[in-house]
Amino acid sequence: MPLDPVPGLLSRATELLEAEFSALPSLAPAADTERMASVLEGVAHRLSDNYPYFHPLYAGQMLKPPHPLARAAYALAMKINPNNHARDGGRASSEMEIEAVRELAGMFGWSEYLGHLTSSGTLANLEALWVAGQAAGTRPGMRILASEQAHYTHHRISAVLKLPFSQVPADHRGRMRMDRLEAELKKGDVAAVVCTLGTTAIGAVDPLPQILALRERYGFRVHVDAAYGGYFKLIPDALDEPARSAYAAIAQADSIVIDPHKHGLQPYGCGCVLFRDPAEGRFYKHDSPYTYFTSKQLPPHANEPKSLAGGPVHLGEISLECSRAGAAAVALWATQQFLPLSPSGEFARGLAQGRAAALELDRRLRADARVQPLVAGHPELDIVVWKLQAESPDQSSQRARAIFDSCAAHDLHLALVQLPESWFAPADTGQNQVENTLVTCLRSVLMKPEHEAWLDRIWERYMAACAAPIGE
Ligand SMILES: *Cc1c(COP(=O)(O)O)cnc(C)c1O
């Protein structure tokens, strides 16, 4: 797999872009290019100290290579280096951000909304919880709730925002427990519930329809953290119940976060936050004296989305961050032009291929007597976790680490994850499982479309690694 799969793609477009500015007096070429080249060679050498994230045999953490078009569009935009804080600094790229975000919102069924890109899912979640706190502003002490399997940053974000935070226990599938959620809601001090569609550890899907039903009774905001799993909205037929119903209900959330830099084929630096109510832009109101000088005089733009019409002129007016990479918006826009967010398109097919690979890996693991699979069902998305049969949790963890190392020696890269022992089928050793004992398990995120075609080769290497685990 070449690191530059489409040579020439960028240089042709760079010439075109250069020609657009040819009326300006030319600049002297950069000096000392030889020394730059030699430093860059050193960089190439340093970068070899990485796992091969771009290759299908990398099946460990959530790492998916950006699309070649996304990389080229990002690099092209960097020649201009626009800043999407304000139109002064990023004219075309602000428009492209508005258009790209409109397509993401449309995927979730929203045509009127407020939304923008962020530098990450964490920042996007911070904005969503900040708005939740602002909306509850008149009632101090109101809590944020999230499942114990929610992303660890929700706790930290809540601390930064000085919002009290509580964890709701998860069931054996890693989904938020509704009985425990309701017990918390009865206390009457909940501002917002974070519903994760696609947990980071195992891709579990919280029961959004039930959470929405509780919202009717208890009144609170529902924030959907779909940083990882958001794009699975495109392939409901490839999902099982209850995940399918959770995705079908997503438009009823108050806010949604999705990370194009996770499953959306984007370079890092691309998250997105969306609010169902465009009027929530009022919480961001500020007046920066130095950035909106020239662009106040710009004519209102023709293709302003409804949510911005008559509202902010600059994306910085509806974002907590100031400077943001215009290049990230350009890359996302270009990718969505080429691979539209349509259930029948190639992008959706790629998601379904990863999901098929996960189900097939799960099927093979379940047929292997050395494996203790999750007791309750199959992967909900494209993440597979499994525990290794052993006499004790400690020995099981040790075996997982040995196979992890041995796989790496066979160029197959998996991941390790700590999960409650009680989630897995009991071992044949007659030992009672202790609730809450954590055990180290193997984990594979099969998020590349190529993973389906590569599954046999992944399996061969896994089998070879199991036959001779390192350090056992
Ligand atoms: C990855 C992830 C985040 C954090 O997003 P970053 O882009 O890494 O900051 C939040 N929530 C979930 C569910 C995630 O998978």
Short mmCIF file of C-alpha atoms and ligand atoms in Angstrom, two decimals:
data_model
loop_
_atom_site.label_atom_id
_atom_site.label_comp_id
_atom_site.label_asym_id
_atom_site.label_seq_id
_atom_site.Cartn_x
_atom_site.Cartn_y
_atom_site.Cartn_z
CA MET A 1 0.00 0.00 0.00
CA PRO A 2 1.78 3.16 -1.16
CA LEU A 3 1.79 6.15 1.15
CA ASP A 4 0.98 8.36 -1.83
CA PRO A 5 -1.69 6.38 -3.70
CA VAL A 6 -2.44 9.06 -6.31
CA PRO A 7 0.86 10.67 -7.33
CA GLY A 8 0.44 13.94 -9.18
CA LEU A 9 -3.02 14.68 -7.78
CA LEU A 10 -1.77 17.56 -5.67
CA SER A 11 0.80 19.03 -8.05
CA ARG A 12 -1.73 19.52 -10.86
CA ALA A 13 -4.14 21.34 -8.57
CA THR A 14 -1.30 23.40 -7.06
CA GLU A 15 -0.39 24.71 -10.52
CA LEU A 16 -3.99 25.69 -11.10
CA LEU A 17 -4.21 27.49 -7.78
CA GLU A 18 -0.90 29.24 -8.41
CA ALA A 19 -2.19 30.51 -11.74
CA GLU A 20 -5.15 32.14 -9.97
CA PHE A 21 -2.74 34.42 -8.11
CA SER A 22 -0.41 35.05 -11.04
CA ALA A 23 -1.32 38.74 -11.28
CA LEU A 24 0.65 39.43 -8.10
CA PRO A 25 4.36 40.31 -8.31
CA SER A 26 6.28 37.08 -7.91
CA LEU A 27 8.20 36.26 -4.76
CA ALA A 28 11.76 35.07 -4.48
CA PRO A 29 12.00 31.29 -4.13
CA ALA A 30 12.77 29.95 -0.67
CA ALA A 31 16.43 29.90 0.30
CA ASP A 32 18.43 27.05 1.77
CA THR A 33 16.27 24.36 0.19
CA GLU A 34 19.01 21.78 0.46
CA ARG A 35 19.13 22.03 4.22
CA MET A 36 15.31 21.86 4.34
CA ALA A 37 15.39 18.71 2.26
CA SER A 38 17.92 17.16 4.57
CA VAL A 39 15.86 18.01 7.67
CA LEU A 40 12.81 16.54 5.96
CA GLU A 41 14.70 13.32 5.26
CA GLY A 42 15.38 13.19 8.96
CA VAL A 43 11.65 13.61 9.53
CA ALA A 44 10.90 10.66 7.24
CA HIS A 45 13.31 8.59 9.27
CA ARG A 46 11.72 9.65 12.57
CA LEU A 47 8.23 8.89 11.25
CA SER A 48 9.14 5.30 10.52
CA ASP A 49 8.74 4.80 14.28
CA ASN A 50 4.99 4.19 13.94
CA TYR A 51 2.65 1.28 13.50
CA PRO A 52 1.49 1.03 9.86
CA TYR A 53 -1.89 2.65 10.53
CA PHE A 54 -2.63 2.92 6.82
CA HIS A 55 -2.38 -0.84 6.22
CA PRO A 56 -5.28 -3.33 6.62
CA LEU A 57 -3.05 -5.46 8.88
CA TYR A 58 -3.28 -2.59 11.33
CA ALA A 59 -6.54 -3.65 12.98
CA GLY A 60 -5.97 -2.28 16.47
CA GLN A 61 -7.07 1.18 17.56
CA MET A 62 -9.48 3.60 15.88
CA LEU A 63 -7.18 4.69 13.09
CA LYS A 64 -8.38 4.99 9.53
CA PRO A 65 -6.23 6.53 6.82
CA PRO A 66 -7.54 9.79 5.38
CA HIS A 67 -8.81 9.49 1.83
CA PRO A 68 -6.13 10.45 -0.75
CA LEU A 69 -8.44 13.23 -1.92
CA ALA A 70 -8.83 14.54 1.64
CA ARG A 71 -5.05 14.63 2.05
CA ALA A 72 -4.56 16.39 -1.29
CA ALA A 73 -7.33 18.93 -0.59
CA TYR A 74 -5.91 19.58 2.90
CA ALA A 75 -2.41 20.12 1.50
CA LEU A 76 -3.74 22.33 -1.29
CA ALA A 77 -5.66 24.50 1.16
CA MET A 78 -2.53 24.77 3.30
CA LYS A 79 -0.84 26.65 0.47
CA ILE A 80 -3.31 29.41 1.38
CA ASN A 81 -3.65 28.37 5.05
CA PRO A 82 -7.10 29.87 5.64
CA ASN A 83 -8.46 30.39 9.16
CA ASN A 84 -12.16 29.59 9.54
CA HIS A 85 -12.59 31.82 12.54
CA ALA A 86 -13.76 34.69 10.34
CA ARG A 87 -14.35 35.40 6.69
CA ASP A 88 -11.41 37.79 6.66
CA GLY A 89 -9.13 34.84 7.19
CA GLY A 90 -11.00 32.11 5.37
CA ARG A 91 -13.47 33.15 2.72
CA ALA A 92 -13.89 30.09 0.50
CA SER A 93 -13.16 27.63 3.29
CA SER A 94 -15.85 29.15 5.56
CA GLU A 95 -18.38 28.59 2.77
CA MET A 96 -17.10 25.05 2.31
CA GLU A 97 -17.42 24.41 6.04
CA ILE A 98 -21.02 25.61 6.02
CA GLU A 99 -21.78 23.31 3.08
CA ALA A 100 -19.98 20.29 4.50
CA VAL A 101 -21.64 20.70 7.90
CA ARG A 102 -25.03 21.02 6.20
CA GLU A 103 -24.45 17.57 4.67
CA LEU A 104 -23.50 16.07 8.04
CA ALA A 105 -26.62 17.58 9.64
CA GLY A 106 -28.68 16.30 6.71
CA MET A 107 -27.38 12.80 7.31
CA PHE A 108 -28.95 12.99 10.78
CA GLY A 109 -32.20 14.35 9.36
CA TRP A 110 -31.73 18.00 10.31
CA SER A 111 -32.30 20.83 7.83
CA GLU A 112 -32.47 23.60 10.45
CA TYR A 113 -29.74 23.42 13.03
CA LEU A 114 -26.69 25.19 14.35
CA GLY A 115 -23.33 23.58 13.78
CA HIS A 116 -19.70 23.87 12.86
CA LEU A 117 -16.46 21.93 12.73
CA THR A 118 -14.12 21.73 15.71
CA SER A 119 -10.56 20.58 16.14
CA SER A 120 -11.72 17.33 17.80
CA GLY A 121 -14.54 15.31 19.27
CA THR A 122 -13.46 16.41 22.73
CA LEU A 123 -13.83 20.08 21.82
CA ALA A 124 -17.16 19.33 20.12
CA ASN A 125 -18.43 17.56 23.27
CA LEU A 126 -17.14 20.45 25.38
CA GLU A 127 -19.26 22.85 23.34
CA ALA A 128 -22.33 20.61 23.60
CA LEU A 129 -22.01 20.30 27.39
CA TRP A 130 -21.19 24.00 27.71
CA VAL A 131 -24.46 24.83 25.93
CA ALA A 132 -26.24 22.27 28.15
CA GLY A 133 -24.86 24.08 31.19
CA GLN A 134 -25.79 27.50 29.78
CA ALA A 135 -29.30 26.30 29.02
CA ALA A 136 -29.67 25.11 32.61
CA GLY A 137 -27.96 28.30 33.80
CA THR A 138 -30.69 29.54 36.09
CA ARG A 139 -30.55 26.30 38.10
CA PRO A 140 -27.03 25.86 39.47
CA GLY A 141 -25.88 22.42 40.63
CA MET A 142 -27.58 20.60 37.77
CA ARG A 143 -25.70 17.43 36.83
CA ILE A 144 -24.38 15.87 33.62
CA LEU A 145 -24.85 12.09 33.41
CA ALA A 146 -23.01 9.67 31.16
CA SER A 147 -22.53 5.92 31.15
CA GLU A 148 -19.43 4.49 32.80
CA GLN A 149 -18.51 3.37 29.26
CA ALA A 150 -18.82 6.90 27.84
CA HIS A 151 -15.64 8.57 26.63
CA TYR A 152 -13.43 9.45 29.59
CA THR A 153 -13.28 13.11 28.58
CA HIS A 154 -16.93 13.79 29.56
CA HIS A 155 -15.93 13.67 33.21
CA ARG A 156 -13.02 16.00 32.62
CA ILE A 157 -15.05 18.35 30.41
CA SER A 158 -17.69 18.61 33.13
CA ALA A 159 -14.97 19.48 35.65
CA VAL A 160 -13.64 22.20 33.34
CA LEU A 161 -17.18 23.57 32.97
CA LYS A 162 -17.75 23.23 36.73
CA LEU A 163 -20.82 21.09 36.10
CA PRO A 164 -21.35 18.21 38.56
CA PHE A 165 -20.96 14.86 36.80
CA SER A 166 -22.17 11.34 37.63
CA GLN A 167 -21.59 7.99 35.97
CA VAL A 168 -24.43 5.62 35.20
CA PRO A 169 -23.47 1.91 35.31
CA ALA A 170 -23.42 -0.06 32.06
CA ASP A 171 -24.81 -3.54 31.40
CA HIS A 172 -22.96 -6.58 30.02
CA ARG A 173 -23.08 -5.09 26.53
CA GLY A 174 -21.52 -1.83 27.60
CA ARG A 175 -24.85 0.00 27.25
CA MET A 176 -26.14 2.49 29.81
CA ARG A 177 -28.52 0.83 32.28
CA MET A 178 -31.96 2.41 32.11
CA ASP A 179 -33.01 1.40 35.64
CA ARG A 180 -29.93 3.12 37.05
CA LEU A 181 -30.46 6.16 34.83
CA GLU A 182 -34.03 6.54 36.01
CA ALA A 183 -32.95 6.28 39.64
CA GLU A 184 -30.65 9.26 39.02
CA LEU A 185 -33.32 11.21 37.15
CA LYS A 186 -35.69 10.84 40.08
CA LYS A 187 -33.36 13.04 42.11
CA GLY A 188 -34.51 15.93 39.89
CA ASP A 189 -31.13 17.59 39.28
CA VAL A 190 -30.09 16.35 35.83
CA ALA A 191 -29.31 18.96 33.16
CA ALA A 192 -28.21 16.57 30.42
CA VAL A 193 -27.65 12.91 29.65
CA VAL A 194 -24.83 11.93 27.31
CA CYS A 195 -26.00 9.06 25.11
CA THR A 196 -23.09 7.37 23.35
CA LEU A 197 -23.86 5.82 19.97
CA GLY A 198 -20.75 3.72 19.54
CA THR A 199 -18.62 3.57 22.70
CA THR A 200 -14.90 3.88 22.21
CA ALA A 201 -14.04 0.59 23.91
CA ILE A 202 -16.45 -1.85 22.26
CA GLY A 203 -18.76 0.14 19.95
CA ALA A 204 -21.78 -0.28 22.23
CA VAL A 205 -24.89 1.71 21.36
CA ASP A 206 -26.79 3.29 24.28
CA PRO A 207 -30.60 2.85 24.13
CA LEU A 208 -31.50 6.29 22.75
CA PRO A 209 -35.27 5.60 22.30
CA GLN A 210 -35.61 4.74 26.00
CA ILE A 211 -33.54 7.77 27.01
CA LEU A 212 -35.84 9.96 24.89
CA ALA A 213 -38.88 8.40 26.56
CA LEU A 214 -37.37 9.31 29.95
CA ARG A 215 -36.80 12.84 28.68
CA GLU A 216 -40.57 13.13 28.21
CA ARG A 217 -41.11 12.27 31.86
CA TYR A 218 -38.20 13.99 33.58
CA GLY A 219 -37.18 16.82 31.26
CA PHE A 220 -33.43 17.05 30.50
CA ARG A 221 -31.23 17.56 27.47
CA VAL A 222 -30.08 14.60 25.44
CA HIS A 223 -26.60 14.94 23.99
CA VAL A 224 -25.63 12.19 21.55
CA ASP A 225 -21.90 11.49 21.48
CA ALA A 226 -21.49 9.81 18.11
CA ALA A 227 -17.87 10.89 17.68
CA TYR A 228 -17.01 7.37 16.66
CA GLY A 229 -20.30 5.84 15.56
CA GLY A 230 -22.13 8.72 13.86
CA TYR A 231 -21.67 7.56 10.29
CA PHE A 232 -23.41 4.25 11.01
CA LYS A 233 -26.59 6.30 10.56
CA LEU A 234 -26.02 5.60 6.85
CA ILE A 235 -26.29 1.81 7.08
CA PRO A 236 -29.30 0.91 9.27
CA ASP A 237 -29.87 -2.34 7.37
CA ALA A 238 -26.41 -3.59 8.34
CA LEU A 239 -27.17 -3.06 12.05
CA ASP A 240 -29.15 -5.27 14.41
CA GLU A 241 -31.78 -4.18 16.88
CA PRO A 242 -31.64 -2.35 19.24
CA ALA A 243 -28.81 -0.34 17.61
CA ARG A 244 -30.89 0.27 14.49
CA SER A 245 -33.68 1.92 16.50
CA ALA A 246 -31.16 4.04 18.38
CA TYR A 247 -29.82 5.45 15.12
CA ALA A 248 -33.36 5.96 13.80
CA ALA A 249 -34.10 8.21 16.80
CA ILE A 250 -31.00 10.39 16.51
CA ALA A 251 -32.79 13.43 15.04
CA GLN A 252 -34.66 13.84 18.35
CA ALA A 253 -31.44 14.57 20.24
CA ASP A 254 -30.74 18.13 21.40
CA SER A 255 -27.14 17.98 20.19
CA ILE A 256 -24.92 15.57 18.29
CA VAL A 257 -21.16 15.19 18.00
CA ILE A 258 -19.49 13.34 15.12
CA ASP A 259 -15.79 13.08 14.30
CA PRO A 260 -15.00 13.13 10.58
CA HIS A 261 -11.40 12.37 11.62
CA LYS A 262 -12.50 9.01 13.05
CA HIS A 263 -14.69 7.27 10.47
CA GLY A 264 -15.02 10.09 7.93
CA LEU A 265 -11.68 9.63 6.12
CA GLN A 266 -10.28 12.97 7.35
CA PRO A 267 -6.87 13.98 8.67
CA TYR A 268 -6.84 14.79 12.40
CA GLY A 269 -8.25 18.11 13.38
CA CYS A 270 -11.84 17.51 12.27
CA GLY A 271 -14.71 17.12 14.73
CA CYS A 272 -18.22 18.50 14.44
CA VAL A 273 -20.92 19.66 16.86
CA LEU A 274 -24.56 20.13 15.86
CA PHE A 275 -27.48 21.63 17.81
CA ARG A 276 -31.09 20.95 16.89
CA ASP A 277 -32.19 24.45 17.89
CA PRO A 278 -30.46 27.18 15.82
CA ALA A 279 -31.43 29.73 18.49
CA GLU A 280 -28.80 28.20 20.80
CA GLY A 281 -26.32 30.35 18.92
CA ARG A 282 -27.30 33.05 21.44
CA PHE A 283 -25.07 31.44 24.06
CA TYR A 284 -21.98 32.16 21.98
CA LYS A 285 -22.69 35.86 21.63
CA HIS A 286 -19.55 37.92 21.90
CA ASP A 287 -17.99 40.83 20.11
CA SER A 288 -14.40 40.44 19.16
CA PRO A 289 -13.03 43.89 18.36
CA TYR A 290 -10.23 42.84 16.06
CA THR A 291 -11.38 40.04 13.82
CA TYR A 292 -14.59 41.29 12.23
CA PHE A 293 -13.31 44.49 10.80
CA THR A 294 -13.21 44.16 7.05
CA SER A 295 -15.72 41.37 6.73
CA LYS A 296 -18.54 43.35 8.34
CA GLN A 297 -18.54 45.14 5.02
CA LEU A 298 -18.77 41.96 2.96
CA PRO A 299 -22.07 41.45 1.18
CA PRO A 300 -24.25 38.78 2.79
CA HIS A 301 -23.53 35.54 1.05
CA ALA A 302 -26.01 33.99 -1.32
CA ASN A 303 -25.92 30.41 -0.11
CA GLU A 304 -26.10 31.05 3.60
CA PRO A 305 -27.89 28.15 5.29
CA LYS A 306 -31.14 28.91 7.04
CA SER A 307 -29.57 28.55 10.44
CA LEU A 308 -27.14 31.33 9.69
CA ALA A 309 -29.41 33.55 7.62
CA GLY A 310 -29.77 36.86 9.41
CA GLY A 311 -27.46 35.44 12.09
CA PRO A 312 -23.71 35.27 12.39
CA VAL A 313 -21.51 36.17 9.45
CA HIS A 314 -18.47 34.38 10.84
CA LEU A 315 -18.17 30.84 12.08
CA GLY A 316 -16.14 32.22 14.97
CA GLU A 317 -19.36 33.72 16.28
CA ILE A 318 -20.81 30.26 16.88
CA SER A 319 -17.66 28.47 18.02
CA LEU A 320 -15.78 28.41 21.32
CA GLU A 321 -12.48 28.02 19.51
CA CYS A 322 -11.01 31.03 17.74
CA SER A 323 -8.59 29.97 14.99
CA ARG A 324 -9.55 26.76 13.21
CA ALA A 325 -7.97 25.05 10.21
CA GLY A 326 -9.79 26.07 7.05
CA ALA A 327 -7.90 23.20 5.44
CA ALA A 328 -9.89 20.72 7.55
CA ALA A 329 -13.14 22.11 6.12
CA VAL A 330 -11.77 22.02 2.57
CA ALA A 331 -10.68 18.39 2.96
CA LEU A 332 -14.07 17.36 4.34
CA TRP A 333 -15.93 19.25 1.63
CA ALA A 334 -13.86 17.62 -1.12
CA THR A 335 -14.30 14.15 0.37
CA GLN A 336 -18.06 14.57 0.57
CA GLN A 337 -18.17 15.77 -3.05
CA PHE A 338 -16.42 12.60 -4.12
CA LEU A 339 -18.10 10.24 -1.64
CA PRO A 340 -21.52 11.72 -0.80
CA LEU A 341 -23.09 10.80 2.53
CA SER A 342 -25.73 8.64 0.89
CA PRO A 343 -26.98 5.27 2.14
CA SER A 344 -26.46 3.82 -1.34
CA GLY A 345 -23.03 5.32 -1.95
CA GLU A 346 -19.49 4.03 -1.86
CA PHE A 347 -18.75 5.61 1.52
CA ALA A 348 -21.67 3.77 3.14
CA ARG A 349 -20.56 0.56 1.43
CA GLY A 350 -17.12 0.97 3.00
CA LEU A 351 -18.68 1.20 6.47
CA ALA A 352 -20.73 -1.92 5.80
CA GLN A 353 -17.58 -3.77 4.71
CA GLY A 354 -15.86 -3.03 8.02
CA ARG A 355 -18.97 -4.13 9.88
CA ALA A 356 -19.11 -7.38 7.87
CA ALA A 357 -15.44 -8.02 8.71
CA ALA A 358 -16.19 -7.51 12.42
CA LEU A 359 -19.09 -9.98 12.34
CA GLU A 360 -16.98 -12.55 10.53
CA LEU A 361 -14.08 -12.19 12.97
CA ASP A 362 -16.55 -12.52 15.86
CA ARG A 363 -17.99 -15.70 14.27
CA ARG A 364 -14.56 -17.30 13.93
CA LEU A 365 -13.54 -16.35 17.47
CA ARG A 366 -16.73 -17.84 18.91
CA ALA A 367 -15.86 -21.14 17.25
CA ASP A 368 -12.46 -21.18 18.96
CA ALA A 369 -12.45 -22.97 22.33
CA ARG A 370 -9.57 -20.80 23.58
CA VAL A 371 -11.78 -17.71 23.42
CA GLN A 372 -14.43 -16.45 25.82
CA PRO A 373 -16.68 -14.15 23.78
CA LEU A 374 -19.03 -11.49 25.14
CA VAL A 375 -21.94 -13.32 26.78
CA ALA A 376 -24.56 -11.07 25.31
CA GLY A 377 -24.47 -10.95 21.55
CA HIS A 378 -22.33 -9.84 18.65
CA PRO A 379 -20.52 -6.58 17.91
CA GLU A 380 -22.98 -3.71 17.53
CA LEU A 381 -20.72 -1.80 15.11
CA ASP A 382 -17.27 -2.77 13.84
CA ILE A 383 -15.30 -3.31 17.07
CA VAL A 384 -14.62 -6.85 18.29
CA VAL A 385 -13.43 -7.66 21.82
CA TRP A 386 -12.58 -11.06 23.24
CA LYS A 387 -11.18 -12.56 26.39
CA LEU A 388 -8.80 -15.50 26.43
CA GLN A 389 -9.64 -18.67 28.29
CA ALA A 390 -7.36 -19.09 31.33
CA GLU A 391 -7.39 -20.23 34.93
CA SER A 392 -7.64 -16.75 36.37
CA PRO A 393 -8.24 -13.16 35.23
CA ASP A 394 -4.54 -12.46 35.73
CA GLN A 395 -3.51 -15.35 33.50
CA SER A 396 -6.10 -14.35 30.92
CA SER A 397 -4.69 -10.81 30.86
CA GLN A 398 -1.17 -12.16 30.56
CA ARG A 399 -2.20 -14.38 27.65
CA ALA A 400 -3.88 -11.44 25.90
CA ARG A 401 -0.65 -9.44 26.16
CA ALA A 402 1.41 -12.40 24.90
CA ILE A 403 -0.82 -12.88 21.85
CA PHE A 404 -0.89 -9.13 21.25
CA ASP A 405 2.94 -9.14 21.09
CA SER A 406 3.06 -12.26 18.99
CA CYS A 407 0.53 -10.83 16.50
CA ALA A 408 2.71 -7.72 16.17
CA ALA A 409 5.68 -9.99 15.40
CA HIS A 410 3.50 -11.37 12.57
CA ASP A 411 2.79 -7.79 11.36
CA LEU A 412 -0.78 -7.96 12.66
CA HIS A 413 -1.56 -5.08 14.98
CA LEU A 414 -4.41 -5.52 17.46
CA ALA A 415 -5.24 -3.51 20.58
CA LEU A 416 -5.73 -4.31 24.27
CA VAL A 417 -8.63 -3.14 26.41
CA GLN A 418 -9.58 -3.58 30.08
CA LEU A 419 -13.14 -4.80 30.50
CA PRO A 420 -15.21 -6.25 33.35
CA GLU A 421 -14.75 -10.02 33.56
CA SER A 422 -18.48 -10.48 34.09
CA TRP A 423 -19.19 -9.43 30.49
CA PHE A 424 -17.66 -12.63 29.14
CA ALA A 425 -18.82 -16.21 29.03
CA PRO A 426 -17.61 -17.95 32.22
CA ALA A 427 -14.42 -19.99 31.91
CA ASP A 428 -14.64 -23.80 32.28
CA THR A 429 -12.52 -23.67 35.41
CA GLY A 430 -15.43 -23.60 37.82
CA GLN A 431 -14.18 -20.35 39.33
CA ASN A 432 -16.86 -17.82 40.15
CA GLN A 433 -16.57 -14.56 38.36
CA VAL A 434 -16.31 -11.51 40.50
CA GLU A 435 -18.37 -8.53 39.35
CA ASN A 436 -16.08 -5.55 38.64
CA THR A 437 -12.87 -7.54 38.17
CA LEU A 438 -11.17 -6.01 35.17
CA VAL A 439 -9.42 -8.25 32.70
CA THR A 440 -7.21 -7.34 29.77
CA CYS A 441 -8.84 -8.40 26.51
CA LEU A 442 -7.92 -8.28 22.87
CA ARG A 443 -9.67 -5.68 20.75
CA SER A 444 -9.83 -5.13 17.03
CA VAL A 445 -11.36 -2.12 15.30
CA LEU A 446 -12.16 -3.23 11.75
CA MET A 447 -12.93 0.21 10.37
CA LYS A 448 -11.22 0.07 6.99
CA PRO A 449 -13.28 -1.04 3.99
CA GLU A 450 -10.31 -3.30 3.05
CA HIS A 451 -10.67 -5.25 6.28
CA GLU A 452 -13.37 -7.43 4.75
CA ALA A 453 -11.12 -8.61 1.91
CA TRP A 454 -8.18 -8.97 4.30
CA LEU A 455 -9.96 -10.97 6.97
CA ASP A 456 -8.53 -14.34 5.92
CA ARG A 457 -5.00 -12.94 6.08
CA ILE A 458 -5.73 -11.33 9.45
CA TRP A 459 -7.09 -14.64 10.74
CA GLU A 460 -4.10 -16.63 9.47
CA ARG A 461 -1.72 -14.36 11.35
CA TYR A 462 -3.86 -14.43 14.46
CA MET A 463 -3.89 -18.25 14.42
CA ALA A 464 -0.13 -18.37 13.95
CA ALA A 465 0.31 -15.94 16.85
CA CYS A 466 -1.94 -18.04 19.12
CA ALA A 467 0.10 -21.14 18.32
CA ALA A 468 3.23 -19.48 19.69
CA PRO A 469 2.44 -16.58 22.03
CA ILE A 470 5.49 -14.53 22.97
CA GLY A 471 6.60 -14.82 26.59
CA GLU A 472 4.49 -17.83 27.54
C1 LIG B 1 -12.87 9.48 20.10
C2 LIG B 1 -14.05 9.79 20.90
C3 LIG B 1 -14.18 11.02 21.58
C4 LIG B 1 -13.07 12.03 21.61
O1 LIG B 1 -12.83 12.54 20.34
P1 LIG B 1 -11.39 13.14 19.94
O2 LIG B 1 -11.61 13.54 18.53
O3 LIG B 1 -10.41 12.04 20.13
O4 LIG B 1 -11.12 14.29 20.84
C5 LIG B 1 -15.34 11.26 22.28
N1 LIG B 1 -16.33 10.35 22.32
C6 LIG B 1 -16.25 9.17 21.68
C7 LIG B 1 -17.39 8.21 21.76
C8 LIG B 1 -15.10 8.84 20.95
O5 LIG B 1 -15.01 7.65 20.35
#
